Amino acid sequence: MHERPDGSLVEVDVHIPPHAQRAVLLDNGMGAPQEYWDWVCGALPDDMGYVRFNRPGYGLSTPGTRYGLEAHFELVQELRDTYIADLPVVLAGHSLGGYFAAAYASLHPDAVRGVTHVVMIDATEVVSLRHARRTDVDRWSHQRMVMEQVFAATGLSVFRPAMNAHQQYRPDINRSYRAFLATPRTWATAHREYRDAQTYPELTSLDCPLTVITAENNIGDNTLHAGIQARLAVISTRARHHFVAGSDHESLLSVRKHAEEVTELIAGEPPSESLGTSWRPSTKVRGAAAESVAEREEEPA
């Protein structure tokens, strides 16, 4: 647990080896715990440390009394100063965490200093979220989070988990994930974050390399989703846009082979050129033999 100056606590998982040459700071999606980075952290190279954490109100972290971007930026800067110090750092986030990572590097004073790369993983695009307000999609999202809070309070979420339904992490991570989803406070915090996100500013520029990673199979219109994701990649003049074949929004991190592909992009060389006018999203083609090995590795022992 990380104790903040005001006495509140933040649940963190920190691994900075003595020989680390760099680190990655991992920002969670809305309604998701820090444990869901487990496959990513396990696949990082030996010279790369990590910091992952639960935002206030999630897991064991003390609920926040201040909301919004500035409060989050202060927390990220505090974690960097405490655990990463002067190491070069990659900022990576999934879903709403992807927006947070890029917003911190783009909007917080001097935050980009020491940042070698930003990785937005199927990130939330806040303009689209704002435009959806008071539509059927917005009403469905609101209703879902309220119902998940009810299911958690009554114990029904144990039988019908909202996420990680296929339990593809290690057994101890699956147990922790289930406990996280069965906590009513998880869904109250997620609902607050969802409403807050509809007020966040559009990101228009980023002064460091950027990788946008997109799930191939999104709920709804895949073409529309790909176009929205493509808009995120143009905020940096050093960018790439990568699709993970066969993945969806959750399986990007919960399925080991997809998470390892994400890790390669986090730990690899950042892009050095703009997308250009004739760019095409990149993909990694996996052979049948590699798929078979990966599937066997994912089977429970």
Tab-separated table of C-alpha atoms in Angstrom:
chain	number	residue	atom	x	y	z
A	1	MET	CA	0.000	0.000	0.000
A	2	HIS	CA	1.210	3.484	-0.862
A	3	GLU	CA	0.456	6.132	1.759
A	4	ARG	CA	-0.260	9.569	0.359
A	5	PRO	CA	0.533	12.890	2.071
A	6	ASP	CA	-3.097	13.221	3.212
A	7	GLY	CA	-3.014	9.786	4.867
A	8	SER	CA	-5.125	8.039	2.232
A	9	LEU	CA	-3.900	4.735	0.783
A	10	VAL	CA	-3.406	3.559	-2.789
A	11	GLU	CA	-3.097	-0.122	-3.617
A	12	VAL	CA	0.044	-0.592	-5.716
A	13	ASP	CA	2.040	-3.466	-7.153
A	14	VAL	CA	5.623	-2.365	-7.807
A	15	HIS	CA	8.469	-4.334	-9.344
A	16	ILE	CA	11.626	-2.357	-10.100
A	17	PRO	CA	14.587	-4.770	-10.331
A	18	PRO	CA	17.979	-3.449	-9.194
A	19	HIS	CA	19.255	-3.677	-12.784
A	20	ALA	CA	16.189	-1.996	-14.335
A	21	GLN	CA	16.994	0.396	-17.167
A	22	ARG	CA	13.413	1.583	-17.642
A	23	ALA	CA	9.891	1.111	-16.302
A	24	VAL	CA	6.268	1.148	-17.372
A	25	LEU	CA	3.447	2.779	-15.415
A	26	LEU	CA	0.182	0.957	-16.099
A	27	ASP	CA	-3.206	2.705	-15.808
A	28	ASN	CA	-6.343	0.564	-15.515
A	29	GLY	CA	-9.555	0.773	-17.439
A	30	MET	CA	-12.831	1.799	-15.865
A	31	GLY	CA	-14.115	-0.784	-13.405
A	32	ALA	CA	-11.001	-2.955	-13.716
A	33	PRO	CA	-8.361	-3.926	-11.115
A	34	GLN	CA	-4.599	-3.642	-11.327
A	35	GLU	CA	-4.376	-7.451	-11.452
A	36	TYR	CA	-5.590	-7.536	-15.024
A	37	TRP	CA	-2.111	-6.468	-16.156
A	38	ASP	CA	-0.757	-9.800	-14.909
A	39	TRP	CA	0.064	-11.359	-18.299
A	40	VAL	CA	1.647	-8.093	-19.460
A	41	CYS	CA	3.844	-7.769	-16.368
A	42	GLY	CA	4.932	-11.389	-16.615
A	43	ALA	CA	6.064	-10.892	-20.205
A	44	LEU	CA	8.117	-7.714	-19.672
A	45	PRO	CA	11.861	-8.014	-20.349
A	46	ASP	CA	14.259	-8.318	-17.414
A	47	ASP	CA	15.478	-4.733	-17.721
A	48	MET	CA	11.987	-3.237	-17.411
A	49	GLY	CA	10.210	-2.642	-14.125
A	50	TYR	CA	6.547	-1.808	-13.625
A	51	VAL	CA	4.136	0.076	-11.395
A	52	ARG	CA	0.458	-0.794	-11.486
A	53	PHE	CA	-2.167	0.557	-9.109
A	54	ASN	CA	-5.839	0.869	-8.249
A	55	ARG	CA	-7.245	4.365	-8.498
A	56	PRO	CA	-9.045	5.774	-5.423
A	57	GLY	CA	-12.265	3.853	-4.778
A	58	TYR	CA	-11.081	0.656	-6.443
A	59	GLY	CA	-9.814	-2.409	-4.587
A	60	LEU	CA	-8.073	-1.488	-1.324
A	61	SER	CA	-7.477	2.139	-2.344
A	62	THR	CA	-9.149	4.765	-0.182
A	63	PRO	CA	-12.149	6.383	-1.940
A	64	GLY	CA	-11.280	9.801	-3.276
A	65	THR	CA	-12.645	13.122	-2.106
A	66	ARG	CA	-11.338	14.936	-5.218
A	67	TYR	CA	-12.267	13.927	-8.722
A	68	GLY	CA	-11.229	14.796	-12.243
A	69	LEU	CA	-8.050	14.876	-14.269
A	70	GLU	CA	-5.918	17.069	-12.015
A	71	ALA	CA	-6.418	14.769	-9.040
A	72	HIS	CA	-5.421	11.813	-11.201
A	73	PHE	CA	-2.394	13.607	-12.626
A	74	GLU	CA	-1.192	14.362	-9.090
A	75	LEU	CA	-1.439	10.698	-8.169
A	76	VAL	CA	0.439	9.540	-11.281
A	77	GLN	CA	3.199	12.094	-10.670
A	78	GLU	CA	3.421	10.995	-7.035
A	79	LEU	CA	3.796	7.337	-8.046
A	80	ARG	CA	6.446	8.240	-10.619
A	81	ASP	CA	8.426	10.285	-8.098
A	82	THR	CA	8.162	7.596	-5.404
A	83	TYR	CA	8.826	4.394	-7.336
A	84	ILE	CA	10.321	5.220	-10.746
A	85	ALA	CA	12.442	8.292	-9.957
A	86	ASP	CA	14.736	9.099	-12.878
A	87	LEU	CA	14.203	5.918	-14.904
A	88	PRO	CA	12.877	6.409	-18.434
A	89	VAL	CA	9.195	5.506	-18.345
A	90	VAL	CA	6.543	4.212	-20.718
A	91	LEU	CA	2.980	5.289	-19.893
A	92	ALA	CA	0.477	2.609	-20.882
A	93	GLY	CA	-3.248	2.421	-20.264
A	94	HIS	CA	-6.213	0.326	-21.318
A	95	SER	CA	-9.657	1.760	-22.092
A	96	LEU	CA	-10.167	4.868	-19.914
A	97	GLY	CA	-6.646	4.295	-18.593
A	98	GLY	CA	-5.356	4.811	-22.129
A	99	TYR	CA	-6.922	8.239	-22.202
A	100	PHE	CA	-5.509	8.996	-18.742
A	101	ALA	CA	-1.973	8.016	-19.807
A	102	ALA	CA	-2.028	10.232	-22.890
A	103	ALA	CA	-3.816	13.095	-21.102
A	104	TYR	CA	-1.210	13.121	-18.339
A	105	ALA	CA	1.645	13.302	-20.872
A	106	SER	CA	-0.185	15.916	-22.933
A	107	LEU	CA	-1.753	18.205	-20.323
A	108	HIS	CA	0.179	17.971	-17.043
A	109	PRO	CA	3.082	20.450	-16.798
A	110	ASP	CA	6.470	18.834	-17.564
A	111	ALA	CA	4.937	15.345	-17.346
A	112	VAL	CA	6.377	14.304	-20.705
A	113	ARG	CA	9.942	14.776	-19.410
A	114	GLY	CA	11.438	11.292	-19.092
A	115	VAL	CA	8.536	9.656	-20.940
A	116	THR	CA	9.878	7.585	-23.831
A	117	HIS	CA	6.554	6.307	-25.157
A	118	VAL	CA	2.787	6.422	-24.575
A	119	VAL	CA	0.738	3.305	-25.355
A	120	MET	CA	-3.056	3.638	-25.625
A	121	ILE	CA	-4.669	0.182	-25.566
A	122	ASP	CA	-8.187	0.217	-27.051
A	123	ALA	CA	-8.447	3.580	-25.352
A	124	THR	CA	-11.583	5.589	-24.638
A	125	GLU	CA	-12.111	8.455	-27.065
A	126	VAL	CA	-13.876	11.064	-24.937
A	127	VAL	CA	-15.431	13.064	-27.788
A	128	SER	CA	-17.399	9.998	-28.923
A	129	LEU	CA	-18.315	9.309	-25.309
A	130	ARG	CA	-19.599	12.866	-24.908
A	131	HIS	CA	-21.616	12.662	-28.135
A	132	ALA	CA	-23.280	9.491	-26.870
A	133	ARG	CA	-24.710	11.256	-23.829
A	134	ARG	CA	-28.477	10.809	-23.426
A	135	THR	CA	-28.566	8.309	-26.292
A	136	ASP	CA	-29.667	4.682	-25.938
A	137	VAL	CA	-26.011	3.675	-25.601
A	138	ASP	CA	-25.553	6.075	-22.693
A	139	ARG	CA	-28.740	4.930	-20.993
A	140	TRP	CA	-27.694	1.289	-21.382
A	141	SER	CA	-24.246	2.003	-19.887
A	142	HIS	CA	-25.805	3.822	-16.927
A	143	GLN	CA	-28.304	1.018	-16.330
A	144	ARG	CA	-25.616	-1.657	-16.582
A	145	MET	CA	-23.418	-0.076	-13.920
A	146	VAL	CA	-26.352	0.418	-11.572
A	147	MET	CA	-27.391	-3.212	-12.044
A	148	GLU	CA	-23.818	-4.465	-11.519
A	149	GLN	CA	-23.776	-2.568	-8.241
A	150	VAL	CA	-27.027	-4.307	-7.235
A	151	PHE	CA	-25.685	-7.721	-8.332
A	152	ALA	CA	-22.521	-7.152	-6.278
A	153	ALA	CA	-24.489	-6.071	-3.200
A	154	THR	CA	-26.751	-9.148	-3.389
A	155	GLY	CA	-23.993	-11.639	-4.190
A	156	LEU	CA	-25.329	-12.456	-7.652
A	157	SER	CA	-22.155	-11.240	-9.379
A	158	VAL	CA	-20.372	-14.371	-8.120
A	159	PHE	CA	-22.555	-16.444	-10.456
A	160	ARG	CA	-22.575	-13.962	-13.347
A	161	PRO	CA	-19.326	-11.991	-13.466
A	162	ALA	CA	-19.408	-8.825	-15.554
A	163	MET	CA	-15.809	-9.283	-16.755
A	164	ASN	CA	-13.249	-12.066	-16.944
A	165	ALA	CA	-16.126	-14.503	-17.418
A	166	HIS	CA	-13.820	-17.131	-18.959
A	167	GLN	CA	-11.249	-16.801	-16.147
A	168	GLN	CA	-8.192	-16.931	-18.375
A	169	TYR	CA	-5.715	-15.568	-15.828
A	170	ARG	CA	-3.835	-17.622	-13.250
A	171	PRO	CA	-6.142	-19.034	-10.513
A	172	ASP	CA	-5.047	-16.553	-7.831
A	173	ILE	CA	-5.615	-13.630	-10.190
A	174	ASN	CA	-9.048	-14.969	-11.141
A	175	ARG	CA	-10.028	-15.167	-7.464
A	176	SER	CA	-8.866	-11.619	-6.798
A	177	TYR	CA	-10.663	-10.369	-9.905
A	178	ARG	CA	-13.937	-12.013	-8.809
A	179	ALA	CA	-13.680	-10.409	-5.368
A	180	PHE	CA	-13.054	-7.015	-6.994
A	181	LEU	CA	-16.155	-7.323	-9.208
A	182	ALA	CA	-18.275	-8.465	-6.260
A	183	THR	CA	-17.642	-5.207	-4.370
A	184	PRO	CA	-20.457	-2.633	-4.812
A	185	ARG	CA	-17.967	0.210	-4.435
A	186	THR	CA	-16.248	-0.941	-7.652
A	187	TRP	CA	-19.357	-0.140	-9.664
A	188	ALA	CA	-20.126	3.102	-7.837
A	189	THR	CA	-16.600	4.289	-8.663
A	190	ALA	CA	-16.918	3.119	-12.268
A	191	HIS	CA	-20.189	5.000	-12.676
A	192	ARG	CA	-18.629	8.188	-11.318
A	193	GLU	CA	-15.647	7.799	-13.663
A	194	TYR	CA	-17.955	7.216	-16.626
A	195	ARG	CA	-19.822	10.464	-15.973
A	196	ASP	CA	-16.602	12.375	-15.326
A	197	ALA	CA	-15.085	11.113	-18.589
A	198	GLN	CA	-17.877	12.726	-20.583
A	199	THR	CA	-16.509	16.125	-19.471
A	200	TYR	CA	-12.831	15.486	-20.257
A	201	PRO	CA	-11.119	17.497	-23.027
A	202	GLU	CA	-10.218	16.089	-26.403
A	203	LEU	CA	-6.509	15.390	-26.824
A	204	THR	CA	-5.047	17.246	-29.791
A	205	SER	CA	-1.264	16.994	-29.398
A	206	LEU	CA	1.322	14.804	-27.722
A	207	ASP	CA	5.028	15.591	-27.721
A	208	CYS	CA	6.345	12.024	-27.512
A	209	PRO	CA	6.021	8.738	-29.444
A	210	LEU	CA	2.572	7.154	-29.374
A	211	THR	CA	1.335	3.644	-30.096
A	212	VAL	CA	-2.410	3.063	-30.424
A	213	ILE	CA	-3.376	-0.605	-30.016
A	214	THR	CA	-6.852	-1.574	-31.183
A	215	ALA	CA	-8.908	-4.719	-30.637
A	216	GLU	CA	-9.996	-6.275	-33.898
A	217	ASN	CA	-13.416	-7.375	-32.649
A	218	ASN	CA	-15.316	-4.691	-30.778
A	219	ILE	CA	-18.878	-4.891	-29.488
A	220	GLY	CA	-20.888	-3.072	-32.130
A	221	ASP	CA	-19.551	-1.588	-35.370
A	222	ASN	CA	-15.925	-2.670	-35.858
A	223	THR	CA	-15.397	-0.227	-38.722
A	224	LEU	CA	-16.626	2.699	-36.646
A	225	HIS	CA	-14.496	1.587	-33.710
A	226	ALA	CA	-11.389	1.353	-35.913
A	227	GLY	CA	-12.020	4.849	-37.248
A	228	ILE	CA	-12.413	6.297	-33.760
A	229	GLN	CA	-9.182	4.618	-32.685
A	230	ALA	CA	-7.381	5.942	-35.770
A	231	ARG	CA	-8.231	9.486	-34.699
A	232	LEU	CA	-6.272	8.943	-31.493
A	233	ALA	CA	-3.072	8.126	-33.355
A	234	VAL	CA	-2.818	11.479	-35.151
A	235	ILE	CA	-2.168	13.495	-31.980
A	236	SER	CA	1.550	12.642	-32.188
A	237	THR	CA	3.959	13.142	-35.089
A	238	ARG	CA	5.682	9.904	-34.054
A	239	ALA	CA	2.963	7.287	-34.046
A	240	ARG	CA	1.795	3.851	-35.094
A	241	HIS	CA	-1.577	2.132	-35.053
A	242	HIS	CA	-1.603	-1.606	-34.423
A	243	PHE	CA	-4.472	-4.127	-34.517
A	244	VAL	CA	-4.321	-7.306	-32.436
A	245	ALA	CA	-5.939	-9.965	-34.609
A	246	GLY	CA	-8.686	-12.009	-32.981
A	247	SER	CA	-8.872	-9.830	-29.863
A	248	ASP	CA	-11.725	-7.940	-28.263
A	249	HIS	CA	-11.646	-5.098	-25.753
A	250	GLU	CA	-11.165	-7.330	-22.718
A	251	SER	CA	-9.124	-10.154	-24.252
A	252	LEU	CA	-6.364	-7.728	-25.230
A	253	LEU	CA	-5.166	-8.188	-21.648
A	254	SER	CA	-7.003	-11.271	-20.378
A	255	VAL	CA	-5.844	-13.691	-23.098
A	256	ARG	CA	-2.170	-14.463	-22.715
A	257	LYS	CA	-1.185	-14.473	-26.397
A	258	HIS	CA	-2.867	-11.078	-26.955
A	259	ALA	CA	-1.338	-9.607	-23.794
A	260	GLU	CA	2.119	-10.770	-24.875
A	261	GLU	CA	1.637	-9.031	-28.216
A	262	VAL	CA	0.668	-5.864	-26.345
A	263	THR	CA	3.779	-6.255	-24.181
A	264	GLU	CA	6.033	-6.435	-27.232
A	265	LEU	CA	4.733	-3.039	-28.299
A	266	ILE	CA	5.131	-1.571	-24.807
A	267	ALA	CA	8.706	-2.813	-24.413
A	268	GLY	CA	9.850	-2.479	-28.035
A	269	GLU	CA	11.228	0.478	-29.904
A	270	PRO	CA	8.740	3.375	-30.008
A	271	PRO	CA	7.674	4.777	-33.389
A	272	SER	CA	9.929	7.447	-34.849
A	273	GLU	CA	7.879	8.731	-37.805
A	274	SER	CA	4.395	10.073	-38.462
A	275	LEU	CA	1.697	7.827	-39.825
A	276	GLY	CA	1.795	9.612	-43.175
A	277	THR	CA	-1.010	9.939	-45.701
A	278	SER	CA	-0.878	6.315	-46.884
A	279	TRP	CA	-0.543	4.575	-43.521
A	280	ARG	CA	-2.096	1.209	-42.794
A	281	PRO	CA	-2.598	-0.307	-39.335
A	282	SER	CA	-0.062	-3.013	-38.537
A	283	THR	CA	-0.880	-6.535	-37.363
A	284	LYS	CA	1.126	-9.493	-36.197
A	285	VAL	CA	0.493	-12.630	-38.237
A	286	ARG	CA	0.664	-15.728	-36.063
A	287	GLY	CA	1.367	-19.095	-37.633
A	288	ALA	CA	-0.710	-22.185	-36.886
A	289	ALA	CA	2.133	-23.762	-34.879
A	290	ALA	CA	2.532	-20.654	-32.719
A	291	GLU	CA	-1.241	-20.494	-32.133
A	292	SER	CA	-1.260	-24.139	-31.022
A	293	VAL	CA	1.587	-23.598	-28.543
A	294	ALA	CA	-0.017	-20.444	-27.153
A	295	GLU	CA	-3.352	-22.199	-26.662
A	296	ARG	CA	-1.692	-25.093	-24.799
A	297	GLU	CA	0.118	-22.639	-22.536
A	298	GLU	CA	-3.188	-20.969	-21.636
A	299	GLU	CA	-4.811	-24.221	-20.477
A	300	PRO	CA	-5.029	-24.517	-16.685
A	301	ALA	CA	-2.423	-26.783	-15.121
